[in-house]
Amino acid sequence: MKYPVNEVFETIQGEGTHTGVPAIFVRLQGCPVGCAWCDTKQTWELLEDNRVAPELVIQVDGTIGRWAELSVQQLVSAFEDKGFTAKLVVITGGEPCLYDLSELTQYLHDHGYQTQIETSGTFDVLCHSDTWVTVSPKVNMKGGYAVLAQALNRANEIKHPIATQKHIDELDTLLEDIDLTGKTVCLQPISQKPRATELAMKTCIERNWRLSVQTHKYLNID
Ligand code: SF4
């Protein structure tokens, strides 16, 4: 199977449970969810006109909606050619769960990598049983997609950006029927705003949840 890839780069995971871990990011092209504040809008459309050669996406440059189709074997060869040393592969987007990620994650695990998926939870999550799944639920977005119980149940980590109490109430409603045993719930203050950070910290302490700060924004890295 081939996957539409927007960019591949090696950096440090800046958010959630794996904060600080060196990681290879594979950003897949395509997302119909429509979050107004999305910072990767270049990944939304899968336009034939923007298709490029595989070597052009194996570097940090996701500024336009260009993409290339890569097989799992091509991806792992590219990691090796580039001399990437990270052993965690973070599959993000766009919305990576538009695609069945079973073959990709299986191949990566077979080749000594750990995997993580970052998803909005609006599509079924299909992947290796050892893949760490981070659902950052996108509720009531323009695309009109519901957050699926399948995705929330499969999640190892539920990471929610918050600014006000409304966002916490929204998360509570979403998690009403989800068994959180063994799952990590992280609150992430939106844009590092002091009031959001204060509310996130207070709620995390009350509920024994985890605070996720976007460390890459403080460090000024991708
Ligand atoms: Fe952007 Fe992610 Fe929302 Fe898609 S789900 S619009 S990629 S923030």
CSV table of C-alpha atoms and ligand atoms in Angstrom, one decimal:
chain,number,residue,atom,x,y,z
A,1,MET,CA,0.0,0.0,0.0
A,2,LYS,CA,1.2,3.5,-0.7
A,3,TYR,CA,0.4,6.6,1.4
A,4,PRO,CA,0.2,10.3,0.4
A,5,VAL,CA,3.0,12.0,2.4
A,6,ASN,CA,3.3,15.7,2.8
A,7,GLU,CA,6.6,15.8,4.7
A,8,VAL,CA,9.0,13.6,6.7
A,9,PHE,CA,11.3,15.1,9.3
A,10,GLU,CA,13.2,14.2,12.4
A,11,THR,CA,12.8,16.2,15.5
A,12,ILE,CA,11.8,16.0,19.2
A,13,GLN,CA,8.2,15.1,20.1
A,14,GLY,CA,7.0,18.3,21.8
A,15,GLU,CA,3.6,17.3,23.2
A,16,GLY,CA,1.9,14.6,25.3
A,17,THR,CA,3.3,11.5,27.0
A,18,HIS,CA,6.3,11.2,24.6
A,19,THR,CA,7.4,14.8,25.1
A,20,GLY,CA,11.2,15.0,24.7
A,21,VAL,CA,11.5,11.8,22.8
A,22,PRO,CA,13.4,12.0,19.4
A,23,ALA,CA,10.9,11.2,16.7
A,24,ILE,CA,10.5,10.9,12.9
A,25,PHE,CA,7.4,12.7,11.9
A,26,VAL,CA,5.5,11.4,8.9
A,27,ARG,CA,2.8,13.9,7.9
A,28,LEU,CA,0.1,12.5,5.6
A,29,GLN,CA,-1.8,14.6,3.2
A,30,GLY,CA,-5.6,15.0,3.3
A,31,CYS,CA,-8.0,16.2,6.0
A,32,PRO,CA,-11.7,17.0,5.7
A,33,VAL,CA,-12.3,17.9,9.4
A,34,GLY,CA,-12.0,21.7,8.9
A,35,CYS,CA,-10.7,23.2,12.2
A,36,ALA,CA,-10.7,27.0,11.8
A,37,TRP,CA,-7.4,27.3,13.7
A,38,CYS,CA,-5.6,24.5,11.9
A,39,ASP,CA,-1.9,25.2,11.5
A,40,THR,CA,-1.4,22.6,8.8
A,41,LYS,CA,-4.0,23.8,6.3
A,42,GLN,CA,-1.6,22.9,3.5
A,43,THR,CA,-2.4,19.2,4.2
A,44,TRP,CA,-6.2,19.5,3.6
A,45,GLU,CA,-6.4,18.8,-0.1
A,46,LEU,CA,-5.0,15.9,-2.1
A,47,LEU,CA,-4.7,17.7,-5.4
A,48,GLU,CA,-3.2,15.8,-8.3
A,49,ASP,CA,-1.5,19.1,-9.5
A,50,ASN,CA,0.5,19.1,-6.2
A,51,ARG,CA,1.9,15.6,-6.5
A,52,VAL,CA,5.7,15.6,-6.5
A,53,ALA,CA,8.6,13.1,-6.5
A,54,PRO,CA,9.1,11.1,-3.2
A,55,GLU,CA,12.5,12.7,-2.5
A,56,LEU,CA,10.9,16.2,-2.3
A,57,VAL,CA,8.9,15.4,0.8
A,58,ILE,CA,11.8,13.8,2.8
A,59,GLN,CA,12.8,17.1,4.3
A,60,VAL,CA,11.3,19.8,6.5
A,61,ASP,CA,9.2,21.8,4.1
A,62,GLY,CA,5.5,21.4,4.4
A,63,THR,CA,4.7,24.9,3.4
A,64,ILE,CA,2.6,24.1,0.4
A,65,GLY,CA,0.1,21.3,-0.2
A,66,ARG,CA,2.6,19.2,-2.2
A,67,TRP,CA,2.6,15.5,-1.5
A,68,ALA,CA,4.2,12.3,-2.8
A,69,GLU,CA,3.0,8.7,-2.8
A,70,LEU,CA,5.4,6.5,-0.8
A,71,SER,CA,5.2,2.8,0.0
A,72,VAL,CA,6.2,1.7,3.5
A,73,GLN,CA,9.4,0.3,2.1
A,74,GLN,CA,10.3,3.6,0.5
A,75,LEU,CA,9.6,5.4,3.7
A,76,VAL,CA,11.9,3.2,5.8
A,77,SER,CA,14.6,3.4,3.2
A,78,ALA,CA,14.3,7.2,3.2
A,79,PHE,CA,14.8,7.2,7.0
A,80,GLU,CA,17.9,5.2,6.6
A,81,ASP,CA,19.2,7.3,3.7
A,82,LYS,CA,18.7,10.4,5.7
A,83,GLY,CA,20.6,8.9,8.6
A,84,PHE,CA,17.6,9.4,11.0
A,85,THR,CA,18.4,7.8,14.4
A,86,ALA,CA,15.0,8.2,16.2
A,87,LYS,CA,13.1,5.0,16.9
A,88,LEU,CA,9.7,6.6,17.4
A,89,VAL,CA,7.7,7.3,14.2
A,90,VAL,CA,4.8,9.8,14.7
A,91,ILE,CA,2.2,9.5,12.0
A,92,THR,CA,0.3,12.7,11.8
A,93,GLY,CA,-1.5,14.9,9.3
A,94,GLY,CA,-3.7,16.1,8.0
A,95,GLU,CA,-5.9,13.3,9.3
A,96,PRO,CA,-3.8,10.1,9.2
A,97,CYS,CA,-6.8,7.9,10.0
A,98,LEU,CA,-8.3,8.6,6.6
A,99,TYR,CA,-6.1,5.7,5.7
A,100,ASP,CA,-5.7,2.2,7.0
A,101,LEU,CA,-2.4,2.4,8.9
A,102,SER,CA,-2.2,-1.3,9.6
A,103,GLU,CA,0.4,-2.1,7.0
A,104,LEU,CA,2.5,1.0,7.7
A,105,THR,CA,2.6,0.4,11.5
A,106,GLN,CA,3.1,-3.3,11.1
A,107,TYR,CA,6.1,-2.8,8.8
A,108,LEU,CA,7.6,-0.1,11.1
A,109,HIS,CA,7.3,-2.4,14.2
A,110,ASP,CA,8.8,-5.3,12.2
A,111,HIS,CA,11.8,-3.0,11.5
A,112,GLY,CA,12.4,-2.0,15.1
A,113,TYR,CA,10.4,1.2,15.3
A,114,GLN,CA,7.8,2.2,17.8
A,115,THR,CA,4.8,4.1,16.4
A,116,GLN,CA,2.4,6.8,17.5
A,117,ILE,CA,-0.6,8.2,15.6
A,118,GLU,CA,-2.0,11.6,16.2
A,119,THR,CA,-5.6,11.8,15.1
A,120,SER,CA,-8.8,13.9,15.5
A,121,GLY,CA,-10.8,10.8,16.3
A,122,THR,CA,-13.2,11.3,13.5
A,123,PHE,CA,-12.2,8.2,11.5
A,124,ASP,CA,-11.7,4.6,12.7
A,125,VAL,CA,-8.2,4.0,13.9
A,126,LEU,CA,-6.7,1.0,12.1
A,127,CYS,CA,-3.1,0.2,13.2
A,128,HIS,CA,-0.8,-2.2,15.0
A,129,SER,CA,-1.9,-3.3,18.4
A,130,ASP,CA,1.3,-1.7,20.0
A,131,THR,CA,0.9,1.7,18.3
A,132,TRP,CA,0.4,4.5,20.8
A,133,VAL,CA,-2.7,6.3,19.7
A,134,THR,CA,-3.2,9.9,20.6
A,135,VAL,CA,-6.7,11.3,20.0
A,136,SER,CA,-7.1,15.0,20.1
A,137,PRO,CA,-10.8,15.2,19.6
A,138,LYS,CA,-12.1,17.8,17.2
A,139,VAL,CA,-15.7,18.6,18.2
A,140,ASN,CA,-18.2,20.5,16.0
A,141,MET,CA,-15.8,21.4,13.3
A,142,LYS,CA,-16.8,22.7,9.9
A,143,GLY,CA,-16.5,19.4,8.1
A,144,GLY,CA,-19.3,18.0,10.3
A,145,TYR,CA,-17.5,14.8,11.4
A,146,ALA,CA,-18.4,13.3,14.8
A,147,VAL,CA,-15.7,12.0,17.1
A,148,LEU,CA,-16.0,8.2,17.1
A,149,ALA,CA,-16.3,5.9,20.1
A,150,GLN,CA,-14.0,3.5,18.3
A,151,ALA,CA,-11.2,6.1,18.2
A,152,LEU,CA,-11.7,7.1,21.8
A,153,ASN,CA,-11.8,3.5,23.0
A,154,ARG,CA,-8.6,2.7,21.0
A,155,ALA,CA,-6.8,5.8,22.4
A,156,ASN,CA,-3.9,5.4,24.7
A,157,GLU,CA,-3.9,9.1,25.3
A,158,ILE,CA,-6.7,11.7,24.9
A,159,LYS,CA,-5.1,15.2,24.5
A,160,HIS,CA,-7.5,18.1,24.5
A,161,PRO,CA,-6.6,21.7,23.8
A,162,ILE,CA,-8.5,24.0,26.2
A,163,ALA,CA,-9.0,27.7,26.8
A,164,THR,CA,-12.1,27.9,28.9
A,165,GLN,CA,-14.4,25.7,31.0
A,166,LYS,CA,-16.6,25.1,28.0
A,167,HIS,CA,-13.8,23.0,26.5
A,168,ILE,CA,-13.5,20.9,29.6
A,169,ASP,CA,-17.3,20.4,29.7
A,170,GLU,CA,-17.2,19.4,26.0
A,171,LEU,CA,-14.5,16.8,26.8
A,172,ASP,CA,-16.6,15.5,29.8
A,173,THR,CA,-19.6,14.9,27.5
A,174,LEU,CA,-17.4,13.1,24.9
A,175,LEU,CA,-15.9,10.8,27.6
A,176,GLU,CA,-19.2,10.1,29.4
A,177,ASP,CA,-19.4,6.5,28.1
A,178,ILE,CA,-15.6,5.8,27.6
A,179,ASP,CA,-13.7,3.6,30.1
A,180,LEU,CA,-10.6,5.6,30.9
A,181,THR,CA,-8.8,2.8,32.7
A,182,GLY,CA,-5.2,2.7,31.5
A,183,LYS,CA,-5.7,5.9,29.4
A,184,THR,CA,-3.9,9.1,29.9
A,185,VAL,CA,-5.9,12.3,29.6
A,186,CYS,CA,-3.9,15.4,28.9
A,187,LEU,CA,-5.1,19.0,28.8
A,188,GLN,CA,-3.2,21.4,26.6
A,189,PRO,CA,-3.6,25.1,27.2
A,190,ILE,CA,-4.3,26.8,23.9
A,191,SER,CA,-1.5,29.2,22.7
A,192,GLN,CA,0.2,29.1,26.2
A,193,LYS,CA,-2.3,31.8,27.4
A,194,PRO,CA,-2.0,32.3,31.2
A,195,ARG,CA,-5.7,31.8,32.0
A,196,ALA,CA,-5.9,28.7,29.9
A,197,THR,CA,-2.7,27.3,31.6
A,198,GLU,CA,-4.2,28.1,35.1
A,199,LEU,CA,-7.4,26.3,34.3
A,200,ALA,CA,-5.6,23.3,32.8
A,201,MET,CA,-3.3,23.0,35.8
A,202,LYS,CA,-6.3,23.3,38.3
A,203,THR,CA,-8.3,20.7,36.4
A,204,CYS,CA,-5.3,18.3,36.0
A,205,ILE,CA,-4.6,18.5,39.8
A,206,GLU,CA,-8.3,17.9,40.6
A,207,ARG,CA,-8.7,14.9,38.3
A,208,ASN,CA,-5.1,13.5,38.3
A,209,TRP,CA,-4.9,14.2,34.6
A,210,ARG,CA,-1.7,15.3,32.9
A,211,LEU,CA,-0.7,18.8,31.7
A,212,SER,CA,0.7,18.9,28.2
A,213,VAL,CA,2.5,22.0,27.2
A,214,GLN,CA,3.7,22.5,23.6
A,215,THR,CA,7.4,22.5,24.5
A,216,HIS,CA,8.4,22.8,20.8
A,217,LYS,CA,6.8,26.3,20.8
A,218,TYR,CA,8.9,27.4,23.7
A,219,LEU,CA,12.0,25.9,22.1
A,220,ASN,CA,11.1,27.3,18.7
A,221,ILE,CA,11.5,24.1,16.9
A,222,ASP,CA,9.1,22.3,14.4
B,1,SF4,FE1,-6.1,20.6,10.8
B,1,SF4,FE2,-5.9,18.4,12.3
B,1,SF4,FE3,-8.2,19.8,12.3
B,1,SF4,FE4,-7.4,18.4,10.2
B,1,SF4,S1,-8.0,17.6,12.2
B,1,SF4,S2,-8.2,20.5,10.2
B,1,SF4,S3,-5.2,18.7,10.2
B,1,SF4,S4,-6.2,20.5,13.1
